[in-house]
Amino acid sequence: GERGDKAKQIEYLNRAMEAAPDNYRFKTQLARIHFDDKNYAEAVPIYESLIEQDPDQSAYWQRLGFALAESDRKAEAAAAYEKAIELKGDDPFTFALLARIYNEIGQYQKAASTAQRGLTIGGQEAFLNYQWGEALSKMGRYDEAIGKFEVVAALKDATWSRYAVQQLSLIHI
């Protein structure tokens, strides 16, 4: 079955990495398999190793950040996302992921300013405005938060608009 094939593929890539530890292609393939299977804790050390080899690759930092966040290592995730942005500051998705982490670790001011910066790039408007609204709400700035959630609701985003409508119903109580 598919699981057996994947296990064989993982075994092959692990052996290939041992035989050729400097070949980043095997590492990126293996990291991607773990990432796609949501085995984020397994992906973390591989992305760390890839970053050791190529520290200027922002995509590695972004994926490391995501894997750390999903492995409940949120403070480290924030640092990895920050590094990804430092290297390549034009990806609104990375800003949105960083804003979400800041919200999750209670750094609401940073979440708000990160979302605001991300929105200047264009793209990910729903995700970014939602995180901004969340930060404002947590800081007790409800009128401003409602404004952000209303923007998100109007964007008709498959994920974030539904959450925004829920937030609006909670705030209006």
C-alpha atoms as a printed R data frame, in Angstrom:
    type eleno elety resid chain resno       x      y      z
1   ATOM     1    CA   GLY     A     1   0.000  0.000  0.000
2   ATOM     2    CA   GLU     A     2   0.871  3.678 -0.020
3   ATOM     3    CA   ARG     A     3   2.121  3.601  3.579
4   ATOM     4    CA   GLY     A     4   4.549  0.767  2.773
5   ATOM     5    CA   ASP     A     5   5.823  2.653 -0.270
6   ATOM     6    CA   LYS     A     6   6.309  5.775  1.826
7   ATOM     7    CA   ALA     A     7   8.175  3.815  4.511
8   ATOM     8    CA   LYS     A     8  10.473  2.418  1.793
9   ATOM     9    CA   GLN     A     9  10.980  5.909  0.384
10  ATOM    10    CA   ILE     A    10  11.855  7.278  3.844
11  ATOM    11    CA   GLU     A    11  14.243  4.369  4.450
12  ATOM    12    CA   TYR     A    12  15.888  4.953  1.060
13  ATOM    13    CA   LEU     A    13  16.281  8.691  1.709
14  ATOM    14    CA   ASN     A    14  17.721  8.079  5.186
15  ATOM    15    CA   ARG     A    15  20.310  5.704  3.683
16  ATOM    16    CA   ALA     A    16  21.038  8.149  0.859
17  ATOM    17    CA   MET     A    17  21.596 10.942  3.394
18  ATOM    18    CA   GLU     A    18  24.030  8.789  5.373
19  ATOM    19    CA   ALA     A    19  25.927  7.978  2.174
20  ATOM    20    CA   ALA     A    20  25.935 11.571  0.910
21  ATOM    21    CA   PRO     A    21  25.392 13.877  3.903
22  ATOM    22    CA   ASP     A    22  26.128 17.022  1.874
23  ATOM    23    CA   ASN     A    23  23.531 16.294 -0.805
24  ATOM    24    CA   TYR     A    24  20.735 18.685  0.118
25  ATOM    25    CA   ARG     A    25  18.322 17.092 -2.392
26  ATOM    26    CA   PHE     A    26  17.865 13.957 -0.266
27  ATOM    27    CA   LYS     A    27  17.321 16.107  2.826
28  ATOM    28    CA   THR     A    28  14.770 18.390  1.178
29  ATOM    29    CA   GLN     A    29  12.863 15.370 -0.157
30  ATOM    30    CA   LEU     A    30  12.809 13.683  3.250
31  ATOM    31    CA   ALA     A    31  11.861 16.905  5.037
32  ATOM    32    CA   ARG     A    32   9.051 17.438  2.522
33  ATOM    33    CA   ILE     A    33   7.669 13.907  3.098
34  ATOM    34    CA   HIS     A    34   7.609 14.432  6.876
35  ATOM    35    CA   PHE     A    35   6.112 17.888  6.401
36  ATOM    36    CA   ASP     A    36   3.366 16.653  4.063
37  ATOM    37    CA   ASP     A    37   2.572 13.797  6.471
38  ATOM    38    CA   LYS     A    38   2.346 16.343  9.316
39  ATOM    39    CA   ASN     A    39   5.260 14.615 11.106
40  ATOM    40    CA   TYR     A    40   6.580 18.046 12.010
41  ATOM    41    CA   ALA     A    41   8.840 16.932 14.880
42  ATOM    42    CA   GLU     A    42  10.660 14.666 12.384
43  ATOM    43    CA   ALA     A    43  11.015 17.548  9.915
44  ATOM    44    CA   VAL     A    44  12.578 19.990 12.432
45  ATOM    45    CA   PRO     A    45  16.105 18.480 12.651
46  ATOM    46    CA   ILE     A    46  16.238 18.027  8.863
47  ATOM    47    CA   TYR     A    47  15.392 21.694  8.251
48  ATOM    48    CA   GLU     A    48  17.933 22.662 10.920
49  ATOM    49    CA   SER     A    49  20.541 20.619  9.060
50  ATOM    50    CA   LEU     A    50  19.565 22.193  5.715
51  ATOM    51    CA   ILE     A    51  19.897 25.653  7.294
52  ATOM    52    CA   GLU     A    52  23.385 24.749  8.561
53  ATOM    53    CA   GLN     A    53  24.336 24.028  4.946
54  ATOM    54    CA   ASP     A    54  22.480 26.979  3.403
55  ATOM    55    CA   PRO     A    55  21.585 29.593  6.043
56  ATOM    56    CA   ASP     A    56  20.375 32.151  3.466
57  ATOM    57    CA   GLN     A    57  17.511 30.021  2.133
58  ATOM    58    CA   SER     A    58  14.385 31.755  3.494
59  ATOM    59    CA   ALA     A    59  12.097 28.866  2.503
60  ATOM    60    CA   TYR     A    60  13.977 26.553  4.902
61  ATOM    61    CA   TRP     A    61  13.516 29.055  7.737
62  ATOM    62    CA   GLN     A    62   9.807 29.404  6.955
63  ATOM    63    CA   ARG     A    63   9.262 25.632  6.922
64  ATOM    64    CA   LEU     A    64  11.345 25.250 10.089
65  ATOM    65    CA   GLY     A    65   9.144 27.900 11.724
66  ATOM    66    CA   PHE     A    66   5.997 26.061 10.710
67  ATOM    67    CA   ALA     A    67   7.345 22.683 11.873
68  ATOM    68    CA   LEU     A    68   8.404 24.203 15.227
69  ATOM    69    CA   ALA     A    69   5.005 25.871 15.661
70  ATOM    70    CA   GLU     A    70   3.226 22.575 15.013
71  ATOM    71    CA   SER     A    71   5.618 20.825 17.439
72  ATOM    72    CA   ASP     A    72   4.562 23.297 20.160
73  ATOM    73    CA   ARG     A    73   7.899 25.129 20.129
74  ATOM    74    CA   LYS     A    74   6.280 28.484 19.454
75  ATOM    75    CA   ALA     A    75   8.975 30.885 20.717
76  ATOM    76    CA   GLU     A    76  11.528 29.151 18.479
77  ATOM    77    CA   ALA     A    77   9.026 29.252 15.618
78  ATOM    78    CA   ALA     A    78   8.750 33.037 15.935
79  ATOM    79    CA   ALA     A    79  12.549 33.375 15.681
80  ATOM    80    CA   ALA     A    80  12.629 31.156 12.559
81  ATOM    81    CA   TYR     A    81   9.852 33.164 10.853
82  ATOM    82    CA   GLU     A    82  11.662 36.404 11.742
83  ATOM    83    CA   LYS     A    83  14.801 35.045 10.064
84  ATOM    84    CA   ALA     A    84  12.794 34.049  6.959
85  ATOM    85    CA   ILE     A    85  11.426 37.616  6.752
86  ATOM    86    CA   GLU     A    86  14.874 39.116  7.294
87  ATOM    87    CA   LEU     A    87  16.135 37.096  4.303
88  ATOM    88    CA   LYS     A    88  13.098 37.569  2.040
89  ATOM    89    CA   GLY     A    89  10.670 40.192  3.284
90  ATOM    90    CA   ASP     A    90   8.138 40.029  0.469
91  ATOM    91    CA   ASP     A    91   6.100 36.934  1.367
92  ATOM    92    CA   PRO     A    92   2.803 37.927  3.031
93  ATOM    93    CA   PHE     A    93   2.180 34.309  4.127
94  ATOM    94    CA   THR     A    94   5.303 34.332  6.328
95  ATOM    95    CA   PHE     A    95   4.132 37.604  7.930
96  ATOM    96    CA   ALA     A    96   0.714 36.024  8.584
97  ATOM    97    CA   LEU     A    97   2.294 32.918 10.137
98  ATOM    98    CA   LEU     A    98   4.507 35.102 12.343
99  ATOM    99    CA   ALA     A    99   1.539 37.271 13.400
100 ATOM   100    CA   ARG     A   100  -0.375 34.095 14.332
101 ATOM   101    CA   ILE     A   101   2.541 32.825 16.461
102 ATOM   102    CA   TYR     A   102   2.812 36.197 18.223
103 ATOM   103    CA   ASN     A   103  -0.914 35.988 19.017
104 ATOM   104    CA   GLU     A   104  -0.491 32.436 20.316
105 ATOM   105    CA   ILE     A   105   2.360 33.425 22.645
106 ATOM   106    CA   GLY     A   106   0.596 36.566 23.870
107 ATOM   107    CA   GLN     A   107   2.733 39.176 22.081
108 ATOM   108    CA   TYR     A   108  -0.279 41.054 20.731
109 ATOM   109    CA   GLN     A   109   1.460 44.343 19.908
110 ATOM   110    CA   LYS     A   110   4.010 42.460 17.800
111 ATOM   111    CA   ALA     A   111   1.203 40.438 16.181
112 ATOM   112    CA   ALA     A   112  -0.611 43.629 15.186
113 ATOM   113    CA   SER     A   113   2.475 45.362 13.751
114 ATOM   114    CA   THR     A   114   3.555 42.188 11.897
115 ATOM   115    CA   ALA     A   115   0.112 41.832 10.298
116 ATOM   116    CA   GLN     A   116   0.166 45.511  9.372
117 ATOM   117    CA   ARG     A   117   3.595 45.136  7.720
118 ATOM   118    CA   GLY     A   118   2.448 42.023  5.855
119 ATOM   119    CA   LEU     A   119  -0.580 43.842  4.448
120 ATOM   120    CA   THR     A   120   1.660 46.418  2.748
121 ATOM   121    CA   ILE     A   121   2.975 43.631  0.453
122 ATOM   122    CA   GLY     A   122  -0.340 42.476 -1.016
123 ATOM   123    CA   GLY     A   123  -1.824 38.997 -0.730
124 ATOM   124    CA   GLN     A   124  -3.051 36.968  2.277
125 ATOM   125    CA   GLU     A   125  -5.426 39.828  3.212
126 ATOM   126    CA   ALA     A   126  -7.876 37.576  5.064
127 ATOM   127    CA   PHE     A   127  -5.231 35.734  7.111
128 ATOM   128    CA   LEU     A   128  -3.376 38.975  7.963
129 ATOM   129    CA   ASN     A   129  -6.456 41.040  8.839
130 ATOM   130    CA   TYR     A   130  -7.761 38.177 10.965
131 ATOM   131    CA   GLN     A   131  -4.515 38.033 12.976
132 ATOM   132    CA   TRP     A   132  -4.569 41.820 13.335
133 ATOM   133    CA   GLY     A   133  -8.165 41.690 14.559
134 ATOM   134    CA   GLU     A   134  -7.293 38.923 16.991
135 ATOM   135    CA   ALA     A   135  -4.411 40.982 18.420
136 ATOM   136    CA   LEU     A   136  -6.591 44.095 18.778
137 ATOM   137    CA   SER     A   137  -9.309 42.046 20.471
138 ATOM   138    CA   LYS     A   138  -6.836 40.561 22.967
139 ATOM   139    CA   MET     A   139  -5.602 44.083 23.747
140 ATOM   140    CA   GLY     A   140  -9.195 45.156 24.471
141 ATOM   141    CA   ARG     A   141  -9.403 47.401 21.406
142 ATOM   142    CA   TYR     A   142 -12.766 45.935 20.378
143 ATOM   143    CA   ASP     A   143 -13.972 48.655 17.991
144 ATOM   144    CA   GLU     A   144 -10.792 48.350 15.919
145 ATOM   145    CA   ALA     A   145 -10.953 44.540 16.135
146 ATOM   146    CA   ILE     A   146 -14.529 44.559 14.826
147 ATOM   147    CA   GLY     A   147 -13.339 46.653 11.873
148 ATOM   148    CA   LYS     A   148 -10.666 44.059 11.003
149 ATOM   149    CA   PHE     A   149 -13.056 41.093 11.417
150 ATOM   150    CA   GLU     A   150 -15.640 42.844  9.216
151 ATOM   151    CA   VAL     A   151 -12.978 43.259  6.504
152 ATOM   152    CA   VAL     A   152 -12.185 39.543  6.743
153 ATOM   153    CA   ALA     A   153 -15.857 38.518  6.667
154 ATOM   154    CA   ALA     A   154 -16.382 40.611  3.521
155 ATOM   155    CA   LEU     A   155 -13.403 38.950  1.779
156 ATOM   156    CA   LYS     A   156 -15.331 35.646  1.645
157 ATOM   157    CA   ASP     A   157 -12.183 33.649  2.354
158 ATOM   158    CA   ALA     A   158 -12.859 29.910  2.693
159 ATOM   159    CA   THR     A   159 -11.188 29.695  6.127
160 ATOM   160    CA   TRP     A   160 -10.705 33.086  7.720
161 ATOM   161    CA   SER     A   161 -14.077 34.671  6.911
162 ATOM   162    CA   ARG     A   162 -15.908 31.967  8.863
163 ATOM   163    CA   TYR     A   163 -13.648 32.540 11.885
164 ATOM   164    CA   ALA     A   164 -14.142 36.300 11.589
165 ATOM   165    CA   VAL     A   165 -17.934 35.916 11.681
166 ATOM   166    CA   GLN     A   166 -17.554 33.791 14.843
167 ATOM   167    CA   GLN     A   167 -15.347 36.464 16.429
168 ATOM   168    CA   LEU     A   168 -17.861 39.177 15.549
169 ATOM   169    CA   SER     A   169 -20.644 37.236 17.236
170 ATOM   170    CA   LEU     A   170 -18.499 36.843 20.358
171 ATOM   171    CA   ILE     A   171 -17.513 40.515 20.527
172 ATOM   172    CA   HIS     A   172 -21.100 41.766 20.109
173 ATOM   173    CA   ILE     A   173 -22.332 39.911 23.230
